[in-house]
Every structure is written in C-alpha cells, then in structure tokens.
Amino acid sequence: MIPVPAGVRVWLATGHTDMRRGFPGLALMVQETLKADPHAGHLFVFRGKRGDLVKIIWHDGQGACLFSKRLERGRFIWPTPAKAR
C-alpha cells in the first residue's frame, strides 16, 4: 500500500487516453488540458480505450510516480465528457 497524504485531489481524465504515453506525455496532458501542475502532489488518473487499463501519475515530493492497473476481466467504469452548454 502506498500512503497518499491527506488533502491530495484525484483528477479523472474523462474519455480515453493513449496508453502508450508515459509520465512525460501524461504530465504534458495535465499541463495543457487542466492547466494544472503535475508535480503538485495530486493524483491524475487516465483510462485506456478498451477500459481495462488505467494509469495514474503522482509526484510524491521526491520524484515522479507512474502506476498502472490492468483488469483481467471487466472494465473500469468511467464518466463521459460533459457537453458544453
């Protein structure tokens, strides 16, 4: 278990993401899309197109972390992007 400090926000990227990206590519998406700092200590979660893979980037204060989880069965339930009004 990896301890995540209190007060850390979890950001979900709606839609699907190219899972070939590593920390640098995902961090760039955070900067460009969310206008957020990927090194601020928050968790940024991305889902692949098939829905069976997620990647999480997190900067723990000492360095960049990239976690991935692939399901053997089933898919991650994910929100769809909101339509602009």
N, CA, C and O atoms as a GROMACS GRO file, in nm:
protein
  340
    1MET      N    1   0.084  -0.117   0.000
    1MET     CA    2   0.000   0.000   0.000
    1MET      C    3   0.089   0.123   0.000
    1MET      O    4   0.187   0.132   0.075
    2ILE      N    5   0.055   0.217  -0.084
    2ILE     CA    6   0.130   0.342  -0.092
    2ILE      C    7   0.050   0.449  -0.020
    2ILE      O    8  -0.063   0.478  -0.058
    3PRO      N    9   0.107   0.510   0.085
    3PRO     CA   10   0.032   0.611   0.159
    3PRO      C   11   0.022   0.742   0.080
    3PRO      O   12   0.124   0.798   0.039
    4VAL      N   13  -0.100   0.787   0.059
    4VAL     CA   14  -0.124   0.914  -0.009
    4VAL      C   15  -0.162   1.014   0.100
    4VAL      O   16  -0.255   0.988   0.176
    5PRO      N   17  -0.095   1.127   0.108
    5PRO     CA   18  -0.123   1.224   0.213
    5PRO      C   19  -0.266   1.279   0.206
    5PRO      O   20  -0.327   1.282   0.100
    6ALA      N   21  -0.317   1.322   0.320
    6ALA     CA   22  -0.449   1.384   0.326
    6ALA      C   23  -0.447   1.512   0.244
    6ALA      O   24  -0.345   1.580   0.236
    7GLY      N   25  -0.560   1.545   0.184
    7GLY     CA   26  -0.572   1.667   0.107
    7GLY      C   27  -0.532   1.654  -0.038
    7GLY      O   28  -0.542   1.751  -0.114
    8VAL      N   29  -0.488   1.536  -0.079
    8VAL     CA   30  -0.450   1.515  -0.220
    8VAL      C   31  -0.577   1.501  -0.302
    8VAL      O   32  -0.667   1.425  -0.267
    9ARG      N   33  -0.585   1.574  -0.411
    9ARG     CA   34  -0.700   1.566  -0.501
    9ARG      C   35  -0.677   1.456  -0.604
    9ARG      O   36  -0.563   1.428  -0.642
   10VAL      N   37  -0.787   1.395  -0.647
   10VAL     CA   38  -0.782   1.293  -0.751
   10VAL      C   39  -0.855   1.348  -0.873
   10VAL      O   40  -0.973   1.381  -0.866
   11TRP      N   41  -0.784   1.359  -0.985
   11TRP     CA   42  -0.840   1.412  -1.110
   11TRP      C   43  -0.858   1.296  -1.207
   11TRP      O   44  -0.763   1.222  -1.233
   12LEU      N   45  -0.979   1.279  -1.261
   12LEU     CA   46  -1.006   1.177  -1.362
   12LEU      C   47  -1.012   1.242  -1.499
   12LEU      O   48  -1.084   1.339  -1.519
   13ALA      N   49  -0.935   1.189  -1.591
   13ALA     CA   50  -0.941   1.238  -1.729
   13ALA      C   51  -1.058   1.167  -1.797
   13ALA      O   52  -1.053   1.046  -1.818
   14THR      N   53  -1.163   1.241  -1.832
   14THR     CA   54  -1.279   1.179  -1.897
   14THR      C   55  -1.242   1.136  -2.038
   14THR      O   56  -1.146   1.187  -2.097
   15GLY      N   57  -1.320   1.043  -2.092
   15GLY     CA   58  -1.288   0.990  -2.223
   15GLY      C   59  -1.175   0.888  -2.212
   15GLY      O   60  -1.150   0.834  -2.104
   16HIS      N   61  -1.108   0.862  -2.323
   16HIS     CA   62  -0.997   0.766  -2.319
   16HIS      C   63  -0.867   0.834  -2.359
   16HIS      O   64  -0.866   0.937  -2.426
   17THR      N   65  -0.758   0.772  -2.316
   17THR     CA   66  -0.624   0.828  -2.334
   17THR      C   67  -0.537   0.724  -2.404
   17THR      O   68  -0.555   0.604  -2.386
   18ASP      N   69  -0.443   0.770  -2.483
   18ASP     CA   70  -0.345   0.683  -2.547
   18ASP      C   71  -0.254   0.626  -2.438
   18ASP      O   72  -0.175   0.699  -2.378
   19MET      N   73  -0.265   0.497  -2.413
   19MET     CA   74  -0.191   0.434  -2.303
   19MET      C   75  -0.045   0.406  -2.337
   19MET      O   76   0.027   0.349  -2.255
   20ARG      N   77   0.000   0.445  -2.455
   20ARG     CA   78   0.143   0.433  -2.486
   20ARG      C   79   0.223   0.543  -2.419
   20ARG      O   80   0.345   0.536  -2.412
   21ARG      N   81   0.154   0.644  -2.369
   21ARG     CA   82   0.221   0.757  -2.303
   21ARG      C   83   0.275   0.717  -2.166
   21ARG      O   84   0.213   0.638  -2.094
   22GLY      N   85   0.389   0.772  -2.134
   22GLY     CA   86   0.448   0.754  -2.002
   22GLY      C   87   0.425   0.879  -1.919
   22GLY      O   88   0.338   0.960  -1.951
   23PHE      N   89   0.503   0.895  -1.812
   23PHE     CA   90   0.486   1.011  -1.726
   23PHE      C   91   0.503   1.143  -1.802
   23PHE      O   92   0.420   1.233  -1.783
   24PRO      N   93   0.605   1.160  -1.886
   24PRO     CA   94   0.621   1.290  -1.953
   24PRO      C   95   0.501   1.327  -2.041
   24PRO      O   96   0.456   1.442  -2.039
   25GLY      N   97   0.449   1.231  -2.118
   25GLY     CA   98   0.336   1.259  -2.206
   25GLY      C   99   0.207   1.286  -2.130
   25GLY      O  100   0.130   1.374  -2.166
   26LEU      N  101   0.184   1.209  -2.024
   26LEU     CA  102   0.064   1.231  -1.942
   26LEU      C  103   0.074   1.362  -1.865
   26LEU      O  104  -0.025   1.433  -1.849
   27ALA      N  105   0.194   1.394  -1.816
   27ALA     CA  106   0.213   1.521  -1.745
   27ALA      C  107   0.189   1.639  -1.837
   27ALA      O  108   0.135   1.741  -1.794
   28LEU      N  109   0.228   1.627  -1.962
   28LEU     CA  110   0.202   1.733  -2.060
   28LEU      C  111   0.052   1.750  -2.083
   28LEU      O  112   0.004   1.863  -2.097
   29MET      N  113  -0.022   1.640  -2.086
   29MET     CA  114  -0.168   1.649  -2.099
   29MET      C  115  -0.228   1.723  -1.980
   29MET      O  116  -0.320   1.803  -1.997
   30VAL      N  117  -0.178   1.696  -1.860
   30VAL     CA  118  -0.226   1.765  -1.740
   30VAL      C  119  -0.200   1.915  -1.752
   30VAL      O  120  -0.289   1.996  -1.722
   31GLN      N  121  -0.082   1.952  -1.796
   31GLN     CA  122  -0.047   2.093  -1.809
   31GLN      C  123  -0.132   2.163  -1.914
   31GLN      O  124  -0.181   2.273  -1.891
   32GLU      N  125  -0.149   2.100  -2.030
   32GLU     CA  126  -0.219   2.165  -2.140
   32GLU      C  127  -0.371   2.163  -2.124
   32GLU      O  128  -0.438   2.262  -2.154
   33THR      N  129  -0.426   2.052  -2.077
   33THR     CA  130  -0.571   2.038  -2.068
   33THR      C  131  -0.627   2.097  -1.940
   33THR      O  132  -0.722   2.175  -1.945
   34LEU      N  133  -0.570   2.061  -1.827
   34LEU     CA  134  -0.622   2.107  -1.698
   34LEU      C  135  -0.560   2.238  -1.651
   34LEU      O  136  -0.609   2.301  -1.557
   35LYS      N  137  -0.453   2.278  -1.716
   35LYS     CA  138  -0.377   2.395  -1.670
   35LYS      C  139  -0.334   2.376  -1.524
   35LYS      O  140  -0.334   2.469  -1.444
   36ALA      N  141  -0.296   2.252  -1.493
   36ALA     CA  142  -0.255   2.217  -1.357
   36ALA      C  143  -0.108   2.174  -1.358
   36ALA      O  144  -0.053   2.141  -1.463
   37ASP      N  145  -0.048   2.174  -1.242
   37ASP     CA  146   0.092   2.134  -1.227
   37ASP      C  147   0.097   1.986  -1.191
   37ASP      O  148   0.053   1.949  -1.082
   38PRO      N  149   0.149   1.899  -1.279
   38PRO     CA  150   0.155   1.756  -1.248
   38PRO      C  151   0.252   1.722  -1.135
   38PRO      O  152   0.254   1.609  -1.087
   39HIS      N  153   0.332   1.818  -1.093
   39HIS     CA  154   0.428   1.797  -0.984
   39HIS      C  155   0.376   1.852  -0.851
   39HIS      O  156   0.452   1.864  -0.755
   40ALA      N  157   0.247   1.886  -0.845
   40ALA     CA  158   0.190   1.947  -0.724
   40ALA      C  159   0.150   1.845  -0.618
   40ALA      O  160   0.112   1.884  -0.508
   41GLY      N  161   0.158   1.716  -0.650
   41GLY     CA  162   0.126   1.614  -0.550
   41GLY      C  163  -0.013   1.556  -0.562
   41GLY      O  164  -0.052   1.475  -0.478
   42HIS      N  165  -0.090   1.595  -0.663
   42HIS     CA  166  -0.223   1.539  -0.683
   42HIS      C  167  -0.214   1.414  -0.770
   42HIS      O  168  -0.115   1.393  -0.840
   43LEU      N  169  -0.318   1.331  -0.765
   43LEU     CA  170  -0.325   1.211  -0.848
   43LEU      C  171  -0.401   1.244  -0.976
   43LEU      O  172  -0.509   1.303  -0.971
   44PHE      N  173  -0.346   1.205  -1.090
   44PHE     CA  174  -0.412   1.225  -1.219
   44PHE      C  175  -0.431   1.087  -1.281
   44PHE      O  176  -0.335   1.014  -1.304
   45VAL      N  177  -0.557   1.051  -1.307
   45VAL     CA  178  -0.592   0.916  -1.348
   45VAL      C  179  -0.644   0.916  -1.492
   45VAL      O  180  -0.728   0.998  -1.528
   46PHE      N  181  -0.592   0.824  -1.573
   46PHE     CA  182  -0.626   0.814  -1.715
   46PHE      C  183  -0.670   0.671  -1.745
   46PHE      O  184  -0.619   0.576  -1.687
   47ARG      N  185  -0.767   0.657  -1.837
   47ARG     CA  186  -0.818   0.525  -1.875
   47ARG      C  187  -0.793   0.501  -2.022
   47ARG      O  188  -0.804   0.593  -2.103
   48GLY      N  189  -0.760   0.376  -2.057
   48GLY     CA  190  -0.739   0.339  -2.196
   48GLY      C  191  -0.869   0.322  -2.271
   48GLY      O  192  -0.976   0.321  -2.211
   49LYS      N  193  -0.860   0.308  -2.402
   49LYS     CA  194  -0.978   0.300  -2.489
   49LYS      C  195  -1.063   0.177  -2.459
   49LYS      O  196  -1.186   0.186  -2.458
   50ARG      N  197  -1.001   0.062  -2.434
   50ARG     CA  198  -1.078  -0.060  -2.406
   50ARG      C  199  -1.140  -0.059  -2.267
   50ARG      O  200  -1.234  -0.134  -2.240
   51GLY      N  201  -1.089   0.024  -2.179
   51GLY     CA  202  -1.146   0.037  -2.045
   51GLY      C  203  -1.089  -0.058  -1.943
   51GLY      O  204  -1.132  -0.056  -1.827
   52ASP      N  205  -0.994  -0.142  -1.982
   52ASP     CA  206  -0.938  -0.239  -1.887
   52ASP      C  207  -0.806  -0.194  -1.826
   52ASP      O  208  -0.746  -0.266  -1.746
   53LEU      N  209  -0.759  -0.074  -1.863
   53LEU     CA  210  -0.630  -0.025  -1.815
   53LEU      C  211  -0.643   0.119  -1.767
   53LEU      O  212  -0.703   0.202  -1.834
   54VAL      N  213  -0.586   0.146  -1.650
   54VAL     CA  214  -0.574   0.284  -1.602
   54VAL      C  215  -0.428   0.311  -1.570
   54VAL      O  216  -0.354   0.221  -1.532
   55LYS      N  217  -0.390   0.437  -1.585
   55LYS     CA  218  -0.258   0.483  -1.543
   55LYS      C  219  -0.279   0.603  -1.452
   55LYS      O  220  -0.366   0.686  -1.476
   56ILE      N  221  -0.197   0.609  -1.349
   56ILE     CA  222  -0.205   0.717  -1.251
   56ILE      C  223  -0.066   0.779  -1.241
   56ILE      O  224   0.034   0.710  -1.223
   57ILE      N  225  -0.062   0.912  -1.253
   57ILE     CA  226   0.065   0.981  -1.230
   57ILE      C  227   0.053   1.060  -1.101
   57ILE      O  228  -0.053   1.114  -1.068
   58TRP      N  229   0.164   1.066  -1.029
   58TRP     CA  230   0.168   1.133  -0.899
   58TRP      C  231   0.312   1.172  -0.871
   58TRP      O  232   0.404   1.094  -0.894
   59HIS      N  233   0.330   1.291  -0.823
   59HIS     CA  234   0.462   1.336  -0.779
   59HIS      C  235   0.459   1.339  -0.628
   59HIS      O  236   0.385   1.419  -0.569
   60ASP      N  237   0.537   1.254  -0.564
   60ASP     CA  238   0.530   1.238  -0.418
   60ASP      C  239   0.620   1.332  -0.341
   60ASP      O  240   0.637   1.317  -0.220
   61GLY      N  241   0.679   1.429  -0.408
   61GLY     CA  242   0.770   1.522  -0.341
   61GLY      C  243   0.915   1.482  -0.357
   61GLY      O  244   1.005   1.565  -0.341
   62GLN      N  245   0.939   1.355  -0.388
   62GLN     CA  246   1.075   1.307  -0.411
   62GLN      C  247   1.100   1.275  -0.557
   62GLN      O  248   1.214   1.280  -0.605
   63GLY      N  249   0.993   1.243  -0.628
   63GLY     CA  250   1.007   1.208  -0.769
   63GLY      C  251   0.874   1.173  -0.830
   63GLY      O  252   0.772   1.165  -0.761
   64ALA      N  253   0.875   1.152  -0.960
   64ALA     CA  254   0.754   1.120  -1.036
   64ALA      C  255   0.723   0.971  -1.026
   64ALA      O  256   0.812   0.887  -1.035
   65CYS      N  257   0.594   0.940  -1.007
   65CYS     CA  258   0.548   0.802  -0.999
   65CYS      C  259   0.447   0.777  -1.110
   65CYS      O  260   0.364   0.862  -1.139
   66LEU      N  261   0.456   0.661  -1.172
   66LEU     CA  262   0.359   0.618  -1.272
   66LEU      C  263   0.311   0.480  -1.233
   66LEU      O  264   0.389   0.384  -1.229
   67PHE      N  265   0.182   0.470  -1.203
   67PHE     CA  266   0.122   0.344  -1.164
   67PHE      C  267   0.029   0.300  -1.276
   67PHE      O  268  -0.032   0.383  -1.343
   68SER      N  269   0.018   0.170  -1.297
   68SER     CA  270  -0.078   0.119  -1.395
   68SER      C  271  -0.149  -0.002  -1.336
   68SER      O  272  -0.094  -0.076  -1.254
   69LYS      N  273  -0.273  -0.021  -1.381
   69LYS     CA  274  -0.354  -0.134  -1.336
   69LYS      C  275  -0.433  -0.185  -1.455
   69LYS      O  276  -0.506  -0.109  -1.518
   70ARG      N  277  -0.419  -0.314  -1.488
   70ARG     CA  278  -0.494  -0.376  -1.596
   70ARG      C  279  -0.583  -0.483  -1.535
   70ARG      O  280  -0.538  -0.568  -1.459
   71LEU      N  281  -0.711  -0.477  -1.570
   71LEU     CA  282  -0.806  -0.576  -1.522
   71LEU      C  283  -0.803  -0.700  -1.611
   71LEU      O  284  -0.795  -0.688  -1.734
   72GLU      N  285  -0.809  -0.817  -1.550
   72GLU     CA  286  -0.817  -0.941  -1.628
   72GLU      C  287  -0.956  -0.961  -1.685
   72GLU      O  288  -0.973  -1.013  -1.795
   73ARG      N  289  -1.057  -0.918  -1.608
   73ARG     CA  290  -1.197  -0.927  -1.653
   73ARG      C  291  -1.265  -0.796  -1.619
   73ARG      O  292  -1.233  -0.733  -1.518
   74GLY      N  293  -1.358  -0.756  -1.703
   74GLY     CA  294  -1.436  -0.637  -1.676
   74GLY      C  295  -1.366  -0.510  -1.721
   74GLY      O  296  -1.259  -0.513  -1.783
   75ARG      N  297  -1.429  -0.399  -1.689
   75ARG     CA  298  -1.377  -0.268  -1.728
   75ARG      C  299  -1.396  -0.169  -1.616
   75ARG      O  300  -1.483  -0.185  -1.531
   76PHE      N  301  -1.314  -0.068  -1.616
   76PHE     CA  302  -1.330   0.040  -1.521
   76PHE      C  303  -1.449   0.126  -1.564
   76PHE      O  304  -1.460   0.162  -1.682
   77ILE      N  305  -1.537   0.157  -1.471
   77ILE     CA  306  -1.650   0.245  -1.500
   77ILE      C  307  -1.596   0.387  -1.500
   77ILE      O  308  -1.526   0.427  -1.408
   78TRP      N  309  -1.629   0.463  -1.604
   78TRP     CA  310  -1.566   0.593  -1.624
   78TRP      C  311  -1.670   0.697  -1.664
   78TRP      O  312  -1.762   0.666  -1.739
   79PRO      N  313  -1.656   0.819  -1.617
   79PRO     CA  314  -1.750   0.925  -1.658
   79PRO      C  315  -1.726   0.965  -1.804
   79PRO      O  316  -1.613   0.959  -1.854
   80THR      N  317  -1.832   1.007  -1.870
   80THR     CA  318  -1.818   1.056  -2.007
   80THR      C  319  -1.795   1.207  -2.001
   80THR      O  320  -1.836   1.272  -1.904
   81PRO      N  321  -1.730   1.263  -2.101
   81PRO     CA  322  -1.706   1.408  -2.100
   81PRO      C  323  -1.839   1.485  -2.100
   81PRO      O  324  -1.933   1.446  -2.170
   82ALA      N  325  -1.845   1.592  -2.023
   82ALA     CA  326  -1.965   1.676  -2.018
   82ALA      C  327  -1.972   1.761  -2.143
   82ALA      O  328  -1.869   1.809  -2.192
   83LYS      N  329  -2.092   1.779  -2.194
   83LYS     CA  330  -2.111   1.864  -2.311
   83LYS      C  331  -2.119   2.010  -2.268
   83LYS      O  332  -2.178   2.043  -2.165
   84ALA      N  333  -2.058   2.095  -2.348
   84ALA     CA  334  -2.061   2.239  -2.318
   84ALA      C  335  -2.201   2.294  -2.341
   84ALA      O  336  -2.270   2.256  -2.436
   85ARG      N  337  -2.243   2.383  -2.254
   85ARG     CA  338  -2.377   2.442  -2.267
   85ARG      C  339  -2.373   2.574  -2.333
   85ARG      O  340  -2.477   2.637  -2.351
   0.00000   0.00000   0.00000
